[in-house]
Tab-separated table of C-alpha atoms in Angstrom:
chain	number	residue	atom	x	y	z
S	1	MET	CA	0.018	0.001	0.005
S	2	MET	CA	1.413	3.366	-0.694
S	3	ALA	CA	2.480	5.633	2.011
S	4	PHE	CA	1.466	9.527	1.414
S	5	HIS	CA	3.566	11.762	3.158
S	6	SER	CA	2.569	15.234	4.257
S	7	GLU	CA	5.577	17.141	2.791
S	8	ASN	CA	4.360	15.980	-0.835
S	9	PHE	CA	1.539	18.084	-0.543
S	10	GLY	CA	1.289	22.107	-0.994
S	11	GLN	CA	1.423	24.337	2.069
S	12	PRO	CA	-1.977	25.838	2.950
S	13	ILE	CA	-1.943	29.654	1.912
S	14	ALA	CA	-4.642	32.021	1.128
S	15	LYS	CA	-6.137	32.577	-2.254
S	16	ARG	CA	-3.959	30.947	-4.795
S	17	PRO	CA	-2.738	32.635	-7.986
S	18	ARG	CA	-3.528	30.858	-11.110
S	19	VAL	CA	-0.845	28.563	-12.458
S	20	ASP	CA	0.478	29.019	-15.983
S	21	PHE	CA	1.571	25.515	-17.110
S	22	HIS	CA	3.804	26.732	-19.735
S	23	SER	CA	5.984	28.995	-17.805
S	24	THR	CA	5.593	28.021	-14.244
S	25	GLY	CA	7.307	24.947	-12.513
S	26	ILE	CA	4.840	22.853	-10.677
S	27	SER	CA	5.447	19.765	-8.496
S	28	ASN	CA	4.955	16.305	-9.480
S	29	ILE	CA	4.198	13.123	-7.133
S	30	SER	CA	7.916	13.007	-5.965
S	31	GLY	CA	8.019	16.697	-4.952
S	32	GLN	CA	10.560	17.619	-7.445
S	33	SER	CA	9.859	20.374	-9.927
S	34	ASN	CA	9.322	19.244	-13.585
S	35	ASN	CA	9.336	22.880	-14.916
S	36	GLY	CA	5.795	22.215	-16.527
S	37	ASN	CA	7.261	19.439	-19.036
S	38	ASN	CA	5.036	16.845	-17.419
S	39	PRO	CA	2.123	18.452	-15.864
S	40	VAL	CA	0.172	16.312	-13.359
S	41	VAL	CA	-3.040	18.388	-13.566
S	42	MET	CA	-5.513	19.120	-16.314
S	43	PRO	CA	-4.834	22.332	-18.341
S	44	SER	CA	-5.947	25.194	-16.491
S	45	HIS	CA	-7.799	27.016	-19.017
S	46	TYR	CA	-10.455	24.006	-19.181
S	47	VAL	CA	-11.245	24.800	-15.367
S	48	GLU	CA	-11.033	28.296	-15.929
S	49	GLN	CA	-13.393	28.329	-18.674
S	50	GLN	CA	-16.135	26.434	-16.770
S	51	LEU	CA	-15.706	28.376	-13.533
S	52	ASN	CA	-16.279	31.705	-15.526
S	53	LYS	CA	-19.079	30.350	-17.687
S	54	LYS	CA	-22.393	32.260	-16.711
S	55	PRO	CA	-25.520	30.272	-16.438
S	56	ILE	CA	-27.887	30.697	-19.253
S	57	GLU	CA	-31.039	31.403	-16.708
S	58	PRO	CA	-30.732	33.295	-13.625
S	59	GLU	CA	-30.067	31.075	-10.624
S	60	LYS	CA	-32.897	30.363	-7.886
S	61	PRO	CA	-31.466	30.441	-4.548
S	62	ASN	CA	-31.927	27.001	-2.789
S	63	HIS	CA	-30.716	25.334	0.375
S	64	ILE	CA	-29.349	22.296	-1.958
S	65	LEU	CA	-26.092	22.906	-4.075
S	66	LEU	CA	-24.873	21.199	-7.169
S	67	PHE	CA	-21.038	20.580	-6.605
S	68	THR	CA	-19.163	19.650	-10.057
S	69	VAL	CA	-15.443	18.405	-9.421
S	70	PHE	CA	-13.037	19.168	-12.133
S	71	ASN	CA	-9.713	17.094	-12.232
S	72	PRO	CA	-10.931	14.575	-9.586
S	73	HIS	CA	-7.539	12.734	-9.044
S	74	TYR	CA	-8.482	11.515	-5.762
S	75	PRO	CA	-11.664	9.822	-4.675
S	76	ILE	CA	-14.743	12.131	-3.857
S	77	THR	CA	-16.975	10.360	-1.281
S	78	CYS	CA	-19.834	11.564	0.919
S	79	GLU	CA	-17.070	11.745	3.818
S	80	VAL	CA	-14.919	14.273	1.787
S	81	LEU	CA	-17.897	16.621	1.008
S	82	HIS	CA	-19.234	16.472	4.646
S	83	THR	CA	-15.770	17.290	5.991
S	84	ILE	CA	-15.376	20.492	3.718
S	85	CYS	CA	-19.009	21.376	4.155
S	86	ALA	CA	-19.927	20.743	7.837
S	87	PRO	CA	-17.844	23.585	9.325
S	88	ILE	CA	-20.171	26.056	7.170
S	89	GLY	CA	-23.468	24.699	8.244
S	90	LYS	CA	-25.348	21.524	9.132
S	91	VAL	CA	-25.475	19.214	6.223
S	92	LEU	CA	-28.669	16.912	5.864
S	93	ARG	CA	-27.808	14.836	2.873
S	94	ILE	CA	-25.600	14.226	0.117
S	95	VAL	CA	-25.643	12.344	-3.095
S	96	ILE	CA	-22.704	11.684	-5.684
S	97	PHE	CA	-23.482	11.103	-9.116
S	98	ARG	CA	-21.086	10.258	-11.950
S	99	LYS	CA	-22.934	10.380	-15.314
S	100	ASN	CA	-21.184	13.666	-16.434
S	101	GLY	CA	-17.672	13.498	-14.378
S	102	VAL	CA	-17.905	13.859	-10.822
S	103	GLN	CA	-20.822	15.671	-9.395
S	104	ALA	CA	-22.845	15.646	-6.230
S	105	MET	CA	-25.559	17.418	-4.416
S	106	VAL	CA	-25.356	18.727	-0.915
S	107	GLU	CA	-28.494	19.532	0.989
S	108	PHE	CA	-28.015	22.051	3.788
S	109	ASP	CA	-30.670	22.709	6.504
S	110	SER	CA	-31.069	26.516	5.558
S	111	LEU	CA	-30.609	28.472	2.779
S	112	GLU	CA	-28.204	30.839	4.802
S	113	SER	CA	-25.720	27.837	5.141
S	114	ALA	CA	-26.290	27.049	1.447
S	115	LYS	CA	-25.471	30.663	0.137
S	116	THR	CA	-22.415	30.676	2.691
S	117	ALA	CA	-20.996	27.607	1.083
S	118	LYS	CA	-21.316	28.216	-2.266
S	119	GLU	CA	-19.747	31.731	-1.903
S	120	SER	CA	-16.955	30.395	0.254
S	121	LEU	CA	-16.041	27.003	-1.647
S	122	TYR	CA	-16.617	28.108	-5.184
S	123	GLY	CA	-13.395	27.763	-7.144
S	124	CYS	CA	-11.508	26.159	-4.272
S	125	ASP	CA	-9.360	23.016	-4.800
S	126	ILE	CA	-10.306	20.245	-2.416
S	127	TYR	CA	-6.682	18.993	-2.798
S	128	SER	CA	-4.047	21.027	-3.819
S	129	GLY	CA	-3.961	21.597	-7.638
S	130	CYS	CA	-6.857	19.069	-8.224
S	131	CYS	CA	-10.449	18.423	-7.405
S	132	THR	CA	-11.575	22.076	-8.271
S	133	LEU	CA	-15.132	22.948	-7.189
S	134	LYS	CA	-17.768	24.592	-9.194
S	135	ILE	CA	-21.095	25.047	-7.151
S	136	GLU	CA	-24.510	26.031	-8.617
S	137	TYR	CA	-27.877	26.011	-7.019
S	138	ALA	CA	-29.708	22.729	-7.771
S	139	LYS	CA	-33.337	22.380	-8.632
S	140	PRO	CA	-34.520	19.490	-6.518
S	141	THR	CA	-36.043	20.561	-3.073
S	142	LYS	CA	-35.076	17.386	-0.979
S	143	LEU	CA	-32.696	14.811	-1.837
S	144	ASN	CA	-34.003	11.352	-1.900
S	145	VAL	CA	-31.203	8.848	-0.202
S	146	TYR	CA	-32.123	5.008	-0.096
S	147	LYS	CA	-28.914	3.933	1.474
S	148	ASN	CA	-25.893	4.947	3.434
S	149	ASP	CA	-22.508	4.517	1.694
S	150	LEU	CA	-19.689	6.166	-0.176
S	151	GLU	CA	-22.141	7.876	-2.944
S	152	SER	CA	-25.187	8.660	-0.812
S	153	PHE	CA	-25.590	9.499	2.700
S	154	ASP	CA	-28.730	10.577	4.923
S	155	TYR	CA	-27.083	12.527	8.167
S	156	THR	CA	-30.707	12.884	9.507
S	157	ASN	CA	-31.359	9.109	9.402
S	158	PRO	CA	-28.130	7.552	9.430
S	159	ASN	CA	-27.916	3.691	8.474
S	160	PRO	CA	-25.498	2.203	11.112
S	161	GLY	CA	-22.229	0.947	9.718
S	162	LYS	CA	-19.956	1.580	6.898
S	163	LEU	CA	-18.606	4.868	5.318
S	164	PRO	CA	-15.088	4.137	4.760
S	165	LEU	CA	-12.459	6.787	3.521
S	166	LEU	CA	-10.622	5.723	0.383
S	167	GLU	CA	-7.018	5.775	-0.053
S	168	PRO	CA	-5.733	8.638	-2.701
S	169	GLN	CA	-5.446	7.214	-6.153
S	170	THR	CA	-2.787	9.182	-8.195
S	171	LEU	CA	-1.601	12.355	-8.651
S	172	HIS	CA	-0.466	15.419	-7.043
S	173	SER	CA	0.642	19.021	-8.195
S	174	GLY	CA	1.552	22.418	-6.937
S	175	PRO	CA	-0.686	24.991	-5.461
S	176	GLN	CA	-3.261	26.729	-7.528
S	177	ARG	CA	-6.360	27.542	-5.946
S	178	THR	CA	-7.571	27.738	-2.325
S	179	VAL	CA	-6.765	24.292	-0.799
S	180	LEU	CA	-9.819	22.819	1.296
S	181	LEU	CA	-7.869	19.656	2.631
S	182	LYS	CA	-4.293	19.076	3.019
S	183	GLU	CA	-4.165	15.478	2.341
S	184	PRO	CA	-6.217	12.750	1.124
S	185	MET	CA	-8.276	11.322	3.841
S	186	SER	CA	-6.973	8.128	5.528
S	187	ASN	CA	-7.863	4.719	4.268
S	188	LYS	CA	-8.405	3.423	7.915
S	189	VAL	CA	-11.319	4.374	9.857
S	190	GLN	CA	-12.913	2.951	13.000
S	191	LEU	CA	-16.739	2.359	12.392
S	192	CYS	CA	-19.135	2.897	15.142
S	193	GLU	CA	-22.901	1.632	15.183
S	194	ASN	CA	-24.169	4.620	16.992
S	195	ASN	CA	-22.080	7.151	14.834
S	196	PRO	CA	-24.085	8.997	12.098
S	197	THR	CA	-20.873	9.504	10.048
S	198	GLY	CA	-19.575	6.051	10.739
S	199	VAL	CA	-16.230	7.337	12.480
S	200	SER	CA	-15.731	7.022	15.921
S	201	GLY	CA	-15.545	9.693	18.538
S	202	SER	CA	-11.821	9.902	18.490
S	203	CYS	CA	-11.365	9.673	14.868
S	204	LEU	CA	-14.402	12.118	14.389
S	205	GLN	CA	-12.510	15.032	16.224
S	206	LYS	CA	-9.596	14.634	14.004
S	207	VAL	CA	-11.221	13.901	10.691
S	208	VAL	CA	-14.470	16.002	10.748
S	209	PRO	CA	-14.191	18.787	13.132
S	210	ASN	CA	-17.167	21.265	13.776
S	211	HIS	CA	-17.069	24.831	13.488
S	212	GLN	CA	-16.238	25.379	17.309
S	213	ALA	CA	-13.054	22.959	16.811
S	214	PHE	CA	-11.991	25.044	13.821
S	215	LEU	CA	-12.058	28.199	16.197
S	216	ARG	CA	-10.112	26.474	18.891
S	217	GLN	CA	-7.596	25.100	16.452
S	218	ASN	CA	-7.119	28.746	15.310
S	219	GLN	CA	-6.112	29.847	18.714
S	220	SER	CA	-3.939	27.140	19.167
S	221	GLY	CA	-1.877	28.299	15.978
S	222	SER	CA	-3.227	25.763	13.479
S	223	PRO	CA	-2.717	26.807	9.847
S	224	LEU	CA	-5.757	29.075	8.905
S	225	PHE	CA	-6.893	31.036	5.859
S	226	ARG	CA	-10.019	33.263	5.294
S	227	THR	CA	-12.275	32.986	2.356
S	228	ASN	CA	-15.087	35.641	1.919
S	229	GLY	CA	-15.059	36.329	5.770
S	230	LEU	CA	-15.426	32.714	6.609
S	231	SER	CA	-12.633	31.227	8.661
S	232	GLN	CA	-11.427	27.853	7.332
S	233	THR	CA	-8.744	25.592	8.461
S	234	ILE	CA	-6.757	22.844	6.647
S	235	LEU	CA	-7.432	19.425	8.376
S	236	PRO	CA	-5.060	17.804	10.702
S	237	SER	CA	-3.031	15.052	9.552
S	238	PRO	CA	-5.157	11.959	8.635
S	239	VAL	CA	-5.669	9.180	11.468
S	240	ASN	CA	-2.436	7.487	12.175
S	241	THR	CA	-2.789	3.961	10.473
S	242	SER	CA	0.474	2.250	11.559
S	243	ASN	CA	-1.272	0.866	14.795
S	244	HIS	CA	-2.106	-2.542	13.199
S	245	GLY	CA	-2.392	-4.206	16.541
S	246	SER	CA	-5.309	-2.192	17.504
S	247	SER	CA	-7.620	-4.148	19.691
S	248	ASN	CA	-10.752	-2.114	18.559
S	249	PRO	CA	-13.181	-4.853	17.109
S	250	CYS	CA	-14.571	-2.145	14.869
S	251	SER	CA	-11.195	-1.254	13.242
S	252	VAL	CA	-11.312	-1.993	9.652
S	253	ASN	CA	-8.875	-1.307	6.738
S	254	PHE	CA	-10.281	-0.345	3.213
S	255	GLN	CA	-8.406	0.027	0.029
S	256	SER	CA	-9.687	1.913	-2.775
S	257	GLN	CA	-9.420	0.864	-6.513
S	258	GLY	CA	-6.734	2.719	-8.241
S	259	SER	CA	-6.507	4.275	-11.668
S	260	VAL	CA	-3.800	2.155	-13.165
S	261	CYS	CA	-4.694	-0.717	-15.097
S	262	MET	CA	-2.546	-3.876	-16.277
S	263	VAL	CA	-2.593	-4.718	-20.018
S	264	TYR	CA	-1.543	-8.269	-21.110
S	265	GLY	CA	-1.116	-9.883	-24.484
S	266	LEU	CA	-0.349	-7.297	-26.956
S	267	ASN	CA	1.360	-7.723	-30.131
S	268	PRO	CA	4.705	-6.261	-29.472
S	269	GLU	CA	5.382	-5.959	-33.305
S	270	LYS	CA	2.297	-3.928	-33.810
S	271	MET	CA	1.605	-1.816	-30.780
S	272	ASN	CA	3.130	1.281	-29.071
S	273	ALA	CA	2.078	3.755	-26.676
S	274	ASN	CA	0.229	5.975	-29.053
S	275	LYS	CA	-1.749	2.999	-30.427
S	276	LEU	CA	-2.742	1.824	-27.041
S	277	PHE	CA	-3.796	5.377	-26.206
S	278	ASN	CA	-6.171	5.439	-29.171
S	279	LEU	CA	-7.937	2.701	-27.679
S	280	PHE	CA	-7.972	3.440	-24.136
S	281	CYS	CA	-9.026	7.105	-24.567
S	282	LEU	CA	-12.496	6.030	-25.575
S	283	PHE	CA	-13.159	4.984	-22.121
S	284	GLY	CA	-11.734	7.908	-20.035
S	285	ASN	CA	-8.951	10.265	-19.959
S	286	VAL	CA	-5.477	8.605	-20.337
S	287	ILE	CA	-2.647	9.916	-18.353
S	288	ARG	CA	0.226	7.621	-18.869
S	289	ILE	CA	1.341	4.763	-20.575
S	290	LYS	CA	4.488	2.351	-19.897
S	291	PHE	CA	5.421	-0.828	-21.623
S	292	LEU	CA	7.344	-3.383	-19.474
S	293	LYS	CA	10.751	-4.092	-20.714
S	294	THR	CA	10.901	-7.325	-18.623
S	295	LYS	CA	7.457	-8.807	-19.931
S	296	GLU	CA	6.994	-8.339	-23.574
S	297	GLY	CA	3.414	-7.568	-24.834
S	298	CYS	CA	2.711	-6.066	-21.597
S	299	ALA	CA	2.001	-2.516	-20.598
S	300	MET	CA	0.265	-0.054	-17.667
S	301	VAL	CA	-2.259	2.677	-18.424
S	302	GLN	CA	-2.819	5.258	-15.935
S	303	MET	CA	-6.298	6.633	-16.497
S	304	GLY	CA	-7.817	9.618	-15.336
S	305	ASP	CA	-9.750	7.747	-12.321
S	306	ALA	CA	-10.941	4.531	-11.242
S	307	SER	CA	-14.147	4.751	-12.911
S	308	ALA	CA	-12.091	4.940	-16.247
S	309	VAL	CA	-10.361	1.699	-15.446
S	310	GLU	CA	-13.565	-0.133	-14.707
S	311	ARG	CA	-14.996	1.077	-18.025
S	312	ALA	CA	-11.869	-0.055	-19.871
S	313	VAL	CA	-11.877	-3.321	-17.995
S	314	ALA	CA	-15.364	-4.193	-18.624
S	315	HIS	CA	-15.204	-3.323	-22.393
S	316	LEU	CA	-11.594	-4.382	-23.371
S	317	ASN	CA	-10.784	-7.464	-21.484
S	318	ASN	CA	-10.329	-10.436	-23.657
S	319	VAL	CA	-10.648	-8.687	-26.957
S	320	THR	CA	-8.367	-10.099	-29.973
S	321	PHE	CA	-6.671	-7.944	-32.511
S	322	PHE	CA	-3.577	-8.163	-34.417
S	323	ASN	CA	-3.975	-12.130	-33.812
S	324	SER	CA	-3.175	-11.561	-29.920
S	325	LYS	CA	-5.825	-11.829	-27.242
S	326	MET	CA	-5.541	-8.652	-25.048
S	327	GLN	CA	-6.204	-8.983	-21.330
S	328	VAL	CA	-6.977	-6.012	-19.112
S	329	GLY	CA	-6.909	-5.972	-15.309
S	330	TYR	CA	-6.486	-3.797	-12.254
S	331	SER	CA	-3.212	-2.794	-10.907
S	332	LYS	CA	-2.295	-2.359	-7.400
S	333	GLN	CA	0.007	0.643	-8.228
S	334	ALA	CA	-1.479	4.109	-7.455
S	335	PHE	CA	0.050	5.936	-10.228
S	336	LEU	CA	2.807	5.835	-13.051
S	337	ALA	CA	6.061	7.533	-12.140
S	338	ASP	CA	8.036	9.462	-15.023
S	339	ILE	CA	10.737	7.893	-16.621
S	340	GLN	CA	13.558	9.790	-17.444
S	341	THR	CA	15.196	7.443	-19.948
S	342	PRO	CA	12.486	4.968	-21.447
S	343	TYR	CA	13.582	2.261	-23.955
S	344	ILE	CA	12.863	1.960	-27.224
S	345	LEU	CA	10.119	-0.351	-28.894
S	346	SER	CA	10.274	-2.407	-31.942
S	347	ASP	CA	8.842	0.486	-33.713
S	348	GLY	CA	11.322	3.084	-32.809
S	349	SER	CA	8.956	4.825	-30.410
S	350	LEU	CA	9.370	5.366	-26.872
S	351	SER	CA	8.267	2.720	-24.224
S	352	PHE	CA	6.546	5.310	-21.915
S	353	GLN	CA	4.640	8.540	-23.040
S	354	ASP	CA	2.813	11.070	-20.995
S	355	PHE	CA	-0.801	12.076	-22.491
S	356	MET	CA	-1.900	14.323	-19.351
S	357	GLY	CA	-2.080	17.626	-21.631
S	358	SER	CA	-3.031	15.617	-24.896
S	359	LYS	CA	-6.113	17.531	-26.853
S	360	ASN	CA	-7.078	13.962	-27.805
S	361	ASN	CA	-8.305	13.005	-24.311
S	362	ARG	CA	-11.973	13.149	-24.595
S	363	PHE	CA	-13.187	13.506	-20.728
S	364	MET	CA	-11.441	16.794	-19.808
S	365	ASN	CA	-14.513	18.220	-18.407
S	366	PRO	CA	-18.093	17.188	-17.706
S	367	GLU	CA	-19.156	18.805	-20.928
S	368	MET	CA	-16.737	17.030	-23.093
S	369	ALA	CA	-17.585	13.826	-21.206
S	370	SER	CA	-21.310	14.100	-21.935
S	371	LYS	CA	-20.965	14.184	-25.665
S	372	ASN	CA	-19.050	10.642	-25.554
S	373	ARG	CA	-21.184	7.514	-25.998
S	374	ILE	CA	-19.377	4.665	-24.549
S	375	GLN	CA	-19.801	1.550	-26.426
S	376	PRO	CA	-18.261	-1.891	-26.170
S	377	PRO	CA	-16.123	-2.982	-29.345
S	378	THR	CA	-18.190	-3.542	-32.599
S	379	LYS	CA	-17.705	-3.953	-36.034
S	380	ILE	CA	-19.102	-0.696	-36.954
S	381	ILE	CA	-17.050	2.465	-35.970
S	382	HIS	CA	-18.126	6.023	-36.347
S	383	PHE	CA	-15.721	8.596	-37.929
S	384	PHE	CA	-16.085	12.321	-37.488
S	385	ASN	CA	-13.910	15.613	-37.868
S	386	THR	CA	-12.939	14.632	-41.503
S	387	PRO	CA	-12.563	17.054	-44.416
S	388	PRO	CA	-15.954	17.854	-45.919
S	389	LEU	CA	-15.233	16.968	-49.502
S	390	LEU	CA	-13.985	13.288	-48.918
S	391	VAL	CA	-15.954	10.369	-50.353
S	392	GLU	CA	-16.438	6.768	-49.425
S	393	HIS	CA	-13.330	5.595	-51.211
S	394	ASP	CA	-11.110	8.272	-49.847
S	395	ILE	CA	-11.732	7.003	-46.352
S	396	GLU	CA	-11.135	3.623	-47.018
S	397	GLN	CA	-7.883	4.155	-48.789
S	398	LEU	CA	-6.758	6.395	-45.649
S	399	LEU	CA	-7.298	3.371	-43.263
S	400	VAL	CA	-5.743	0.927	-45.581
S	401	ASN	CA	-2.529	3.331	-46.082
S	402	HIS	CA	-2.145	3.369	-42.282
S	403	GLY	CA	-2.448	-0.207	-41.397
S	404	ALA	CA	-5.966	-0.838	-41.105
S	405	PRO	CA	-7.932	-3.679	-42.598
S	406	LEU	CA	-9.929	-2.741	-45.797
S	407	PRO	CA	-13.609	-1.986	-44.740
S	408	LYS	CA	-16.432	-3.898	-46.010
S	409	SER	CA	-18.511	-0.818	-46.536
S	410	THR	CA	-18.540	2.970	-45.683
S	411	LYS	CA	-21.382	5.564	-45.557
S	412	ILE	CA	-20.713	9.258	-45.248
S	413	PHE	CA	-23.537	11.381	-43.574
S	414	PRO	CA	-25.307	14.154	-45.415
S	415	SER	CA	-23.500	17.432	-43.802
S	416	LYS	CA	-25.524	20.448	-42.997
S	417	THR	CA	-22.260	22.591	-42.897
S	418	ASP	CA	-19.035	22.655	-45.243
S	419	ARG	CA	-16.711	22.477	-42.082
S	420	SER	CA	-16.439	18.890	-41.636
S	421	SER	CA	-17.608	15.510	-42.683
S	422	SER	CA	-18.814	12.206	-40.468
S	423	GLY	CA	-19.907	8.664	-41.161
S	424	LEU	CA	-19.874	5.040	-40.367
S	425	ILE	CA	-17.336	2.278	-41.379
S	426	GLU	CA	-18.185	-1.404	-41.083
S	427	PHE	CA	-15.704	-4.241	-40.952
S	428	VAL	CA	-15.992	-7.865	-41.369
S	429	SER	CA	-15.432	-8.396	-37.707
S	430	GLU	CA	-14.872	-6.620	-34.111
S	431	ASN	CA	-11.271	-7.617	-34.616
S	432	GLU	CA	-10.696	-5.314	-37.805
S	433	ALA	CA	-12.567	-2.693	-36.386
S	434	LEU	CA	-10.411	-2.870	-33.149
S	435	GLU	CA	-7.151	-2.823	-35.612
S	436	ALA	CA	-8.570	0.211	-37.224
S	437	ILE	CA	-9.440	2.195	-34.099
S	438	VAL	CA	-5.780	1.402	-32.788
S	439	CYS	CA	-4.116	2.500	-36.059
S	440	CYS	CA	-6.071	5.312	-37.342
S	441	ASN	CA	-7.941	7.155	-34.721
S	442	HIS	CA	-6.547	10.741	-34.277
S	443	LEU	CA	-4.975	10.457	-37.618
S	444	PRO	CA	-3.943	13.881	-39.371
S	445	ILE	CA	-5.564	14.627	-42.636
S	446	SER	CA	-4.411	17.516	-44.674
S	447	ASN	CA	-6.597	20.599	-44.791
S	448	PRO	CA	-5.891	22.385	-48.249
S	449	ASP	CA	-8.073	25.373	-46.893
S	450	GLY	CA	-6.363	25.765	-43.592
S	451	LYS	CA	-2.836	25.752	-41.582
S	452	PHE	CA	-3.908	23.060	-39.564
S	453	PRO	CA	-4.863	19.394	-40.510
S	454	TYR	CA	-7.993	17.780	-39.680
S	455	ILE	CA	-7.541	15.239	-36.789
S	456	MET	CA	-9.931	12.019	-37.718
S	457	LYS	CA	-11.712	10.837	-34.584
S	458	LEU	CA	-13.104	7.311	-34.464
S	459	CYS	CA	-15.351	5.474	-31.884
S	460	PHE	CA	-17.325	2.468	-31.748
S	461	SER	CA	-21.027	2.901	-32.748
S	462	SER	CA	-24.095	1.112	-31.475
S	463	THR	CA	-25.477	0.998	-35.085
S	464	LYS	CA	-26.191	-2.814	-35.939
S	465	ASN	CA	-25.805	-2.307	-39.844
S	466	ILE	CA	-25.309	0.327	-42.222
S	467	ILE	CA	-27.095	1.005	-45.551
S	468	SER	CA	-24.784	1.859	-48.177
S	469	SER	CA	-23.562	0.753	-51.671
S	470	VAL	CA	-21.065	-2.268	-50.621
S	471	ARG	CA	-17.784	-1.936	-52.474
S	472	LEU	CA	-17.435	-4.027	-55.341
S	473	SER	CA	-14.412	-6.315	-55.052
């Protein structure tokens, strides 16, 4: 199990300036500056754009808030949200949902508490350099909670038992905004049946202090900062997990699923980091990819979060392409560290690549994520963002020239604009469609009318068959 030390995390300070990733050195997981070459957080302009985006309709004040979490590099649970909200006002219920990124609704006991929380926490980072909060008024008047667990909790009607805290998954970076928690919360908690939060009394004072406790810590010299007039403090260090010999029968260890997956059975003559990215990016953001020198045809892929790993395992395990059966499983490793001198693969490319800042990642924010239709591999793929004047034969020839099998048939959709084209490509089998995705996803196509090429994007389609004139052999 990974040990996370407090010196690796940024020191709490007041409202932090924005970080320019192109000119400012930021810290990586080892605590050493990487001078922006391998940033460990999403490009800041995506987050800034969303934070500054004004709602289309005026917001109606409500005692329920909608939290959107950008760059959720650590697990977001009800306990984490309760910890940052409880000092501001009484929290009644929390519900987390992950359809469009990571979002949650937090119900306060009063409108005043909700207003204060919105003003105080908007634009803050839960952890240094990541988990940035955008907060809006929600529309529901009451949250319905059916069970108390990591994803939903009713603090007015607790279900005795489990609200475990998870171990952090992956990344850390230098300071950007106001940081709400100093370190990811401990992976060891003491469960108590009569405690509505699931944390025993001694742990509760350390992990979920109330507002009075915050003020007492201020008097004793704990680090403190102010946001919009509200006193907030960085929490003390997480509960000590070194005492494994505790006699407390309620002491339980929990380990989170990380964001790294193992990939076996790759064809070493055909595959490299970019080709693996082309496939895995369909199921979540890809952070880093490393091929293992000691095990041929084996690689490790660090995804943006644990949910992306789950999707990749569910949809890609045991698929076959390039005459090899690929197996995808969970890794115990929390993250992939930077490799200064990667070895060279058989095709001349590097065995390690960082894709954190890649524009080809498709889940950079909730708005982008909502546009992705995640599908298991099928023999029909959807292509888009191609030049408007291409015909079916052009698409087929383009694929074949870059190592993909010859399609069975192709159909280009009628376009309402002259900006780009899109359509469907059918192959004989799922195996051939997988090879096309691997070889030709994000393929640059020359643009005679512009300075930059088109980047053709591919994804699996839910269409069962396409109606087109099948190519005559």
